[in-house]
Amino acid sequence: MMQEGSGWDRLVVNRKDTDGGEAVIGRTQIRKGGVAKVTGTAQFGADVDLPGQLYGAVLHSPHPHARILKVDTEAARTLPGVRAVITGADFPTLYGSFIADQPILAVGKVRYQGEPVAAVAADTEETAREAVRLIRAEYEPLPVVNDLETSMKNEVLIHEDWNSYVCSSACFPVQGTNIGDQFHLKKGDVEAGFAQADEIVESDFTCGMLQHTTIETHTATAQASPLSGEIRVWSPTQSPFSVRGLLAAAFHVPLEKVRITVTEIGGGFGGKYEVRCEPIAIALSLSAKGRPVKLTYRRDEEFAATVCRSPVHMHIKTGVKRDGTLTAQKVEIQWDAGAYVTTNPRVDYNAGFAANGPYKLPAAQVDGYVYMTNKTLGTAYRGFGVTEVATAHERQMDLIARRLGMDPLELRVKNVLQNGDIGITGEVMQTMAVKECLQAAAANVEWEKLPARWIDEAGNLCGKGIACFNKLTGTPSTTSVMVKMNENGSVYIMAGSTEMGQGVTTTLPQIAAQALSMDLEKVSMAPVDTAMTPFDKTTTSSRSTFHAGNAILEACEDIKSQLCRLAAIRFGVPEADMTYTADGYIQCLSQPEKRIHINDVGDSKIMHEQPPVVALGRYGTSDIFDPPPVDGRQSSRPTVMWMHGAQAAVVAVDPRSGHVQVKLVGAAHDVGKAINPTGCLQQIEGSIIMGLGHALMEEMIYEDGKLRNGNMVDYKVPTFMDSDVDMKITLVEQAHPDGPYGVKGIGEPGLAPTAAAIVNAVCSACGTDFTSIPIKPEHILFRKEHGDASEI
């Protein structure tokens, strides 16, 4: 893997230092909080221990679909050390991010294997789990909806009456069907576009179900008072304010009664956007007379009873002229979303806007459907569906290139959106650098020097592949931060953006330090707690640095004004005679020798016996947002920020074993401005290994609604042994006019084109078309055995 100093710096292009003072942004900075993590002093969710704390355990359904006939808890209640036992009848409320269809514990029937049916709180975790084993539940099995094909027949409905649920305006279920949401986009006359085409290319592609497999499993500690109604939760959640609102509604208490304290997060990737342990821990605490209860899932429970990336099937039909010009494209997307809707409407929405890729299309149509099955719950997964649709549309571009006899890179460069082009919603596109990213990614693998496929000295079949993508960020959205100066002149930032490995606790202080021209060491971030932290919508959608960064810039301007006023008092001059210089001096205009540097404010005494220096910064995007109508989704500004990039891959396939080795990945992403360059490179590097797993290894396998590989032995993820991939990464910097210092997001984009590039390379190497991922050795050997590949 690429290490700092081994080529990254020379691959960063279009770098410019910020005017004024020594640049803090654009230069690699050591991550704040790193020492606490490597020394083991950081407190993660399972590390929470409170006085009088009990421990929770859950009885999970062994059936994917069954009517609950009886739940006998008597033996569990009498076990010494047990303080509370609850079932769905005790807390019959429903909750959900977009539609309130989920019970805290199953009521009436279970809809997936692993669904919580009962829960116990006890003095020790061992006692709680022993009590769970004593609970006797009786079920009447019901027909199982195991796949999309069965779900689409609507012969067995997972939810009999969508109208009985409270539904948001952003969710569109279809009564009397298994469709939990739908999305439709249409630009121009698609059929006329097909009529103008010289060639019509159609393909199908399927992505398997993935587990988030974060290092830290889901966990929560809750203390809820049955008398006051106050609820406190300690949890490694990505979106504390969203969780606060959901829990307040679920337990019928005012918003101000719920307080969420965010612990360190041992990996999120969208999986900790949803609540899983939190409602159960709260219910147990209420039943245990307000004693705190900690519930931590084991790894097998993480697979069976939490969330995953939904499997998805896509069909694409494209019209193209012989010179490679695209005339029209139609995409149909079918999500296998599991038993409850969760966040899938947003996945459907984001994927729908990205399904045609970053290409010029005079006519396009997208129809996305979220189908319910008797499986674990699909939800957000690093990119909200964009990675999946990118894999499909980039495989389609290779098929088109082959039909036309064109180089895949040439076809893409010819058709990518550039500044001034009309996008998929009718928007006039700006700050587009897809072409530059494609060319840089290709150069990083020396694309022009490589044939499409070849055989190396060891007899391996080798091939190259390339892919690009576009992704929007959630809009409208709002963020607020508080910036305060301590008595010693250091700065404290209170922001709701949660740190889960993406480096936000470093990049946001960098923005503040740059804005104030002060030392980065003097700026830090407070832990996130909804009782004290200003509101932030969510830590998803690669939005944190963009949104919170803008809020910090506003707050820092106020900080400068306050410091000028305090210095004016100290110097005995009018406030209008003070200025804040670009290099960080609070300086008197008429007497320039009277000045204080921002780093010396603590020693200057200007804050002594004066009002505190505290500023609020806010940023929202509702003023620029043009809401895309449900009918067609055409909009002049559907998002504040488009993200895009490209990756190229070189692979070697052993025709004897079917093993695929990813030899080289060349990546190029437009980050707008690299606040912390090494942090950006690490995001992309991690995404490459993660995407390798998606393309070649990871898949949750269900048979008749039962998970067959719900453990870390049978579910394969990349390990250190799989990370021997040469990576050459370019950071393209085309500044976004609305981003702080021009920044764009990079947390999710690094993953989006990875699997697509690897799939295209494997197909090229094998001389065959694989239509699903993961591509496992047995799939390659099957093609060889049945003569479906030209030279395997």
PDB file of C-alpha atoms in Angstrom, residues 270-443:
ATOM      1  CA  GLY A 270     -24.097   3.869   7.501  1.00  0.00           C
ATOM      2  CA  GLY A 271     -24.815   0.928   9.805  1.00  0.00           C
ATOM      3  CA  LYS A 272     -24.937   3.145  12.881  1.00  0.00           C
ATOM      4  CA  TYR A 273     -27.299   5.619  11.292  1.00  0.00           C
ATOM      5  CA  GLU A 274     -30.116   3.290  12.387  1.00  0.00           C
ATOM      6  CA  VAL A 275     -31.131   2.592  15.981  1.00  0.00           C
ATOM      7  CA  ARG A 276     -30.887  -1.075  16.919  1.00  0.00           C
ATOM      8  CA  CYS A 277     -29.931  -1.580  20.590  1.00  0.00           C
ATOM      9  CA  GLU A 278     -31.108   1.845  21.774  1.00  0.00           C
ATOM     10  CA  PRO A 279     -34.916   1.285  21.924  1.00  0.00           C
ATOM     11  CA  ILE A 280     -34.519  -2.095  23.614  1.00  0.00           C
ATOM     12  CA  ALA A 281     -32.089  -0.730  26.214  1.00  0.00           C
ATOM     13  CA  ILE A 282     -34.491   2.132  26.986  1.00  0.00           C
ATOM     14  CA  ALA A 283     -37.458  -0.225  27.340  1.00  0.00           C
ATOM     15  CA  LEU A 284     -35.455  -2.454  29.692  1.00  0.00           C
ATOM     16  CA  SER A 285     -34.383   0.517  31.802  1.00  0.00           C
ATOM     17  CA  LEU A 286     -37.977   1.699  32.147  1.00  0.00           C
ATOM     18  CA  SER A 287     -38.994  -1.799  33.240  1.00  0.00           C
ATOM     19  CA  ALA A 288     -36.071  -1.993  35.673  1.00  0.00           C
ATOM     20  CA  LYS A 289     -37.291   1.105  37.572  1.00  0.00           C
ATOM     21  CA  GLY A 290     -34.851   3.453  35.923  1.00  0.00           C
ATOM     22  CA  ARG A 291     -31.619   1.548  36.432  1.00  0.00           C
ATOM     23  CA  PRO A 292     -29.169   1.922  33.532  1.00  0.00           C
ATOM     24  CA  VAL A 293     -29.015  -0.994  31.099  1.00  0.00           C
ATOM     25  CA  LYS A 294     -26.219  -1.782  28.659  1.00  0.00           C
ATOM     26  CA  LEU A 295     -26.995  -3.938  25.633  1.00  0.00           C
ATOM     27  CA  THR A 296     -24.170  -5.070  23.374  1.00  0.00           C
ATOM     28  CA  TYR A 297     -24.669  -7.419  20.452  1.00  0.00           C
ATOM     29  CA  ARG A 298     -22.378 -10.335  19.768  1.00  0.00           C
ATOM     30  CA  ARG A 299     -21.065 -10.791  16.239  1.00  0.00           C
ATOM     31  CA  ASP A 300     -23.698 -13.401  15.360  1.00  0.00           C
ATOM     32  CA  GLU A 301     -26.413 -10.995  16.523  1.00  0.00           C
ATOM     33  CA  GLU A 302     -24.789  -8.241  14.464  1.00  0.00           C
ATOM     34  CA  PHE A 303     -25.347 -10.354  11.347  1.00  0.00           C
ATOM     35  CA  ALA A 304     -28.834 -11.561  12.190  1.00  0.00           C
ATOM     36  CA  ALA A 305     -30.475  -8.676  14.019  1.00  0.00           C
ATOM     37  CA  THR A 306     -29.011  -5.396  12.805  1.00  0.00           C
ATOM     38  CA  VAL A 307     -28.703  -4.003   9.277  1.00  0.00           C
ATOM     39  CA  CYS A 308     -26.973  -4.643   5.980  1.00  0.00           C
ATOM     40  CA  ARG A 309     -26.525  -3.303   2.462  1.00  0.00           C
ATOM     41  CA  SER A 310     -29.560  -4.394   0.467  1.00  0.00           C
ATOM     42  CA  PRO A 311     -29.021  -6.719  -2.457  1.00  0.00           C
ATOM     43  CA  VAL A 312     -30.149  -5.108  -5.686  1.00  0.00           C
ATOM     44  CA  HIS A 313     -30.944  -6.032  -9.277  1.00  0.00           C
ATOM     45  CA  MET A 314     -30.595  -3.502 -12.104  1.00  0.00           C
ATOM     46  CA  HIS A 315     -31.575  -3.558 -15.758  1.00  0.00           C
ATOM     47  CA  ILE A 316     -30.079  -0.952 -18.089  1.00  0.00           C
ATOM     48  CA  LYS A 317     -31.022  -0.157 -21.680  1.00  0.00           C
ATOM     49  CA  THR A 318     -28.867   2.330 -23.583  1.00  0.00           C
ATOM     50  CA  GLY A 319     -29.099   3.887 -27.019  1.00  0.00           C
ATOM     51  CA  VAL A 320     -25.849   4.967 -28.660  1.00  0.00           C
ATOM     52  CA  LYS A 321     -24.680   6.202 -32.049  1.00  0.00           C
ATOM     53  CA  ARG A 322     -21.802   4.520 -33.868  1.00  0.00           C
ATOM     54  CA  ASP A 323     -19.472   7.379 -32.973  1.00  0.00           C
ATOM     55  CA  GLY A 324     -20.092   6.671 -29.276  1.00  0.00           C
ATOM     56  CA  THR A 325     -22.593   9.451 -28.538  1.00  0.00           C
ATOM     57  CA  LEU A 326     -25.216   8.366 -26.012  1.00  0.00           C
ATOM     58  CA  THR A 327     -28.792   9.133 -27.054  1.00  0.00           C
ATOM     59  CA  ALA A 328     -30.926   7.694 -24.257  1.00  0.00           C
ATOM     60  CA  GLN A 329     -30.790   5.431 -21.225  1.00  0.00           C
ATOM     61  CA  LYS A 330     -33.375   3.675 -19.094  1.00  0.00           C
ATOM     62  CA  VAL A 331     -32.595   2.097 -15.737  1.00  0.00           C
ATOM     63  CA  GLU A 332     -34.798  -0.073 -13.536  1.00  0.00           C
ATOM     64  CA  ILE A 333     -33.635  -0.755  -9.972  1.00  0.00           C
ATOM     65  CA  GLN A 334     -35.118  -3.352  -7.631  1.00  0.00           C
ATOM     66  CA  TRP A 335     -33.929  -3.331  -4.029  1.00  0.00           C
ATOM     67  CA  ASP A 336     -34.337  -6.385  -1.780  1.00  0.00           C
ATOM     68  CA  ALA A 337     -34.738  -4.281   1.360  1.00  0.00           C
ATOM     69  CA  GLY A 338     -35.550  -6.925   3.948  1.00  0.00           C
ATOM     70  CA  ALA A 339     -38.391  -6.899   6.439  1.00  0.00           C
ATOM     71  CA  TYR A 340     -38.705  -3.178   7.280  1.00  0.00           C
ATOM     72  CA  VAL A 341     -38.335  -0.014   5.225  1.00  0.00           C
ATOM     73  CA  THR A 342     -35.658   1.703   7.410  1.00  0.00           C
ATOM     74  CA  THR A 343     -33.546   4.180   5.384  1.00  0.00           C
ATOM     75  CA  ASN A 344     -34.149   2.526   2.023  1.00  0.00           C
ATOM     76  CA  PRO A 345     -36.214   5.445   0.610  1.00  0.00           C
ATOM     77  CA  ARG A 346     -33.101   7.618   0.856  1.00  0.00           C
ATOM     78  CA  VAL A 347     -30.970   4.858  -0.686  1.00  0.00           C
ATOM     79  CA  ASP A 348     -33.507   4.615  -3.513  1.00  0.00           C
ATOM     80  CA  TYR A 349     -33.452   8.412  -3.922  1.00  0.00           C
ATOM     81  CA  ASN A 350     -29.669   8.846  -3.979  1.00  0.00           C
ATOM     82  CA  ALA A 351     -29.139   5.874  -6.254  1.00  0.00           C
ATOM     83  CA  GLY A 352     -31.840   7.110  -8.611  1.00  0.00           C
ATOM     84  CA  PHE A 353     -30.006  10.379  -9.223  1.00  0.00           C
ATOM     85  CA  ALA A 354     -26.711   8.518  -9.770  1.00  0.00           C
ATOM     86  CA  ALA A 355     -28.020   5.584 -11.813  1.00  0.00           C
ATOM     87  CA  ASN A 356     -27.109   7.061 -15.215  1.00  0.00           C
ATOM     88  CA  GLY A 357     -23.600   7.997 -14.162  1.00  0.00           C
ATOM     89  CA  PRO A 358     -21.816  11.304 -14.880  1.00  0.00           C
ATOM     90  CA  TYR A 359     -22.763  11.262 -18.557  1.00  0.00           C
ATOM     91  CA  LYS A 360     -24.429  13.600 -21.039  1.00  0.00           C
ATOM     92  CA  LEU A 361     -27.810  12.096 -21.834  1.00  0.00           C
ATOM     93  CA  PRO A 362     -30.474  14.019 -23.748  1.00  0.00           C
ATOM     94  CA  ALA A 363     -33.083  11.543 -22.508  1.00  0.00           C
ATOM     95  CA  ALA A 364     -33.076   9.285 -19.465  1.00  0.00           C
ATOM     96  CA  GLN A 365     -35.422   7.427 -17.171  1.00  0.00           C
ATOM     97  CA  VAL A 366     -34.948   5.770 -13.777  1.00  0.00           C
ATOM     98  CA  ASP A 367     -37.520   3.642 -11.967  1.00  0.00           C
ATOM     99  CA  GLY A 368     -36.489   2.422  -8.531  1.00  0.00           C
ATOM    100  CA  TYR A 369     -38.489   0.113  -6.260  1.00  0.00           C
ATOM    101  CA  VAL A 370     -37.891  -1.001  -2.679  1.00  0.00           C
ATOM    102  CA  TYR A 371     -39.280  -4.509  -2.146  1.00  0.00           C
ATOM    103  CA  MET A 372     -39.852  -6.191   1.208  1.00  0.00           C
ATOM    104  CA  THR A 373     -38.600  -9.714   1.926  1.00  0.00           C
ATOM    105  CA  ASN A 374     -38.181 -11.870   5.025  1.00  0.00           C
ATOM    106  CA  LYS A 375     -34.522 -10.970   5.504  1.00  0.00           C
ATOM    107  CA  THR A 376     -32.469  -8.741   7.753  1.00  0.00           C
ATOM    108  CA  LEU A 377     -32.883  -5.018   7.252  1.00  0.00           C
ATOM    109  CA  GLY A 378     -31.291  -3.156   4.388  1.00  0.00           C
ATOM    110  CA  THR A 379     -30.133   0.367   5.130  1.00  0.00           C
ATOM    111  CA  ALA A 380     -27.550   3.009   4.290  1.00  0.00           C
ATOM    112  CA  TYR A 381     -24.111   1.719   3.379  1.00  0.00           C
ATOM    113  CA  ARG A 382     -21.255   4.110   2.509  1.00  0.00           C
ATOM    114  CA  GLY A 383     -22.706   5.868  -0.516  1.00  0.00           C
ATOM    115  CA  PHE A 384     -26.433   5.202  -0.098  1.00  0.00           C
ATOM    116  CA  GLY A 385     -26.789   3.012  -3.195  1.00  0.00           C
ATOM    117  CA  VAL A 386     -24.373   4.907  -5.426  1.00  0.00           C
ATOM    118  CA  THR A 387     -21.698   2.194  -5.334  1.00  0.00           C
ATOM    119  CA  GLU A 388     -24.217  -0.388  -6.527  1.00  0.00           C
ATOM    120  CA  VAL A 389     -25.593   1.620  -9.437  1.00  0.00           C
ATOM    121  CA  ALA A 390     -22.075   2.724 -10.415  1.00  0.00           C
ATOM    122  CA  THR A 391     -21.055  -0.910 -10.752  1.00  0.00           C
ATOM    123  CA  ALA A 392     -23.994  -1.529 -13.070  1.00  0.00           C
ATOM    124  CA  HIS A 393     -23.713   1.565 -15.270  1.00  0.00           C
ATOM    125  CA  GLU A 394     -19.943   1.210 -15.594  1.00  0.00           C
ATOM    126  CA  ARG A 395     -20.275  -2.431 -16.625  1.00  0.00           C
ATOM    127  CA  GLN A 396     -22.807  -1.185 -19.194  1.00  0.00           C
ATOM    128  CA  MET A 397     -20.304   1.347 -20.556  1.00  0.00           C
ATOM    129  CA  ASP A 398     -17.782  -1.440 -21.155  1.00  0.00           C
ATOM    130  CA  LEU A 399     -20.421  -3.478 -22.995  1.00  0.00           C
ATOM    131  CA  ILE A 400     -21.219  -0.455 -25.171  1.00  0.00           C
ATOM    132  CA  ALA A 401     -17.525   0.106 -25.882  1.00  0.00           C
ATOM    133  CA  ARG A 402     -17.120  -3.499 -26.978  1.00  0.00           C
ATOM    134  CA  ARG A 403     -20.186  -3.301 -29.236  1.00  0.00           C
ATOM    135  CA  LEU A 404     -18.737  -0.195 -30.922  1.00  0.00           C
ATOM    136  CA  GLY A 405     -15.143  -1.382 -30.980  1.00  0.00           C
ATOM    137  CA  MET A 406     -14.060   1.615 -28.875  1.00  0.00           C
ATOM    138  CA  ASP A 407     -11.606   1.868 -26.016  1.00  0.00           C
ATOM    139  CA  PRO A 408     -13.595   2.024 -22.726  1.00  0.00           C
ATOM    140  CA  LEU A 409     -11.694   5.126 -21.613  1.00  0.00           C
ATOM    141  CA  GLU A 410     -12.296   6.871 -24.929  1.00  0.00           C
ATOM    142  CA  LEU A 411     -16.052   6.191 -24.718  1.00  0.00           C
ATOM    143  CA  ARG A 412     -16.258   7.621 -21.223  1.00  0.00           C
ATOM    144  CA  VAL A 413     -14.209  10.738 -21.962  1.00  0.00           C
ATOM    145  CA  LYS A 414     -16.378  11.438 -24.991  1.00  0.00           C
ATOM    146  CA  ASN A 415     -19.599  11.368 -22.949  1.00  0.00           C
ATOM    147  CA  VAL A 416     -18.800  12.705 -19.472  1.00  0.00           C
ATOM    148  CA  LEU A 417     -20.476  15.830 -18.175  1.00  0.00           C
ATOM    149  CA  GLN A 418     -18.403  18.990 -18.213  1.00  0.00           C
ATOM    150  CA  ASN A 419     -19.040  22.510 -17.002  1.00  0.00           C
ATOM    151  CA  GLY A 420     -22.104  23.985 -18.680  1.00  0.00           C
ATOM    152  CA  ASP A 421     -23.576  20.631 -19.719  1.00  0.00           C
ATOM    153  CA  ILE A 422     -27.134  19.743 -18.729  1.00  0.00           C
ATOM    154  CA  GLY A 423     -27.309  17.041 -16.081  1.00  0.00           C
ATOM    155  CA  ILE A 424     -29.827  14.317 -15.464  1.00  0.00           C
ATOM    156  CA  THR A 425     -32.277  16.653 -13.714  1.00  0.00           C
ATOM    157  CA  GLY A 426     -31.968  19.537 -16.157  1.00  0.00           C
ATOM    158  CA  GLU A 427     -29.394  21.252 -13.933  1.00  0.00           C
ATOM    159  CA  VAL A 428     -26.565  23.210 -15.551  1.00  0.00           C
ATOM    160  CA  MET A 429     -23.525  21.412 -14.171  1.00  0.00           C
ATOM    161  CA  GLN A 430     -20.600  23.283 -12.615  1.00  0.00           C
ATOM    162  CA  THR A 431     -17.214  22.376 -11.085  1.00  0.00           C
ATOM    163  CA  MET A 432     -17.154  19.111 -13.008  1.00  0.00           C
ATOM    164  CA  ALA A 433     -13.808  17.318 -13.246  1.00  0.00           C
ATOM    165  CA  VAL A 434     -14.839  13.797 -14.262  1.00  0.00           C
ATOM    166  CA  LYS A 435     -12.773  13.967 -17.443  1.00  0.00           C
ATOM    167  CA  GLU A 436      -9.698  15.019 -15.495  1.00  0.00           C
ATOM    168  CA  CYS A 437     -10.288  12.241 -12.954  1.00  0.00           C
ATOM    169  CA  LEU A 438     -10.638   9.612 -15.691  1.00  0.00           C
ATOM    170  CA  GLN A 439      -7.465  10.728 -17.390  1.00  0.00           C
ATOM    171  CA  ALA A 440      -5.518  10.851 -14.109  1.00  0.00           C
ATOM    172  CA  ALA A 441      -6.768   7.424 -12.972  1.00  0.00           C
ATOM    173  CA  ALA A 442      -5.858   5.944 -16.366  1.00  0.00           C
ATOM    174  CA  ALA A 443      -2.403   7.528 -16.247  1.00  0.00           C
TER     175      ALA A 443
END
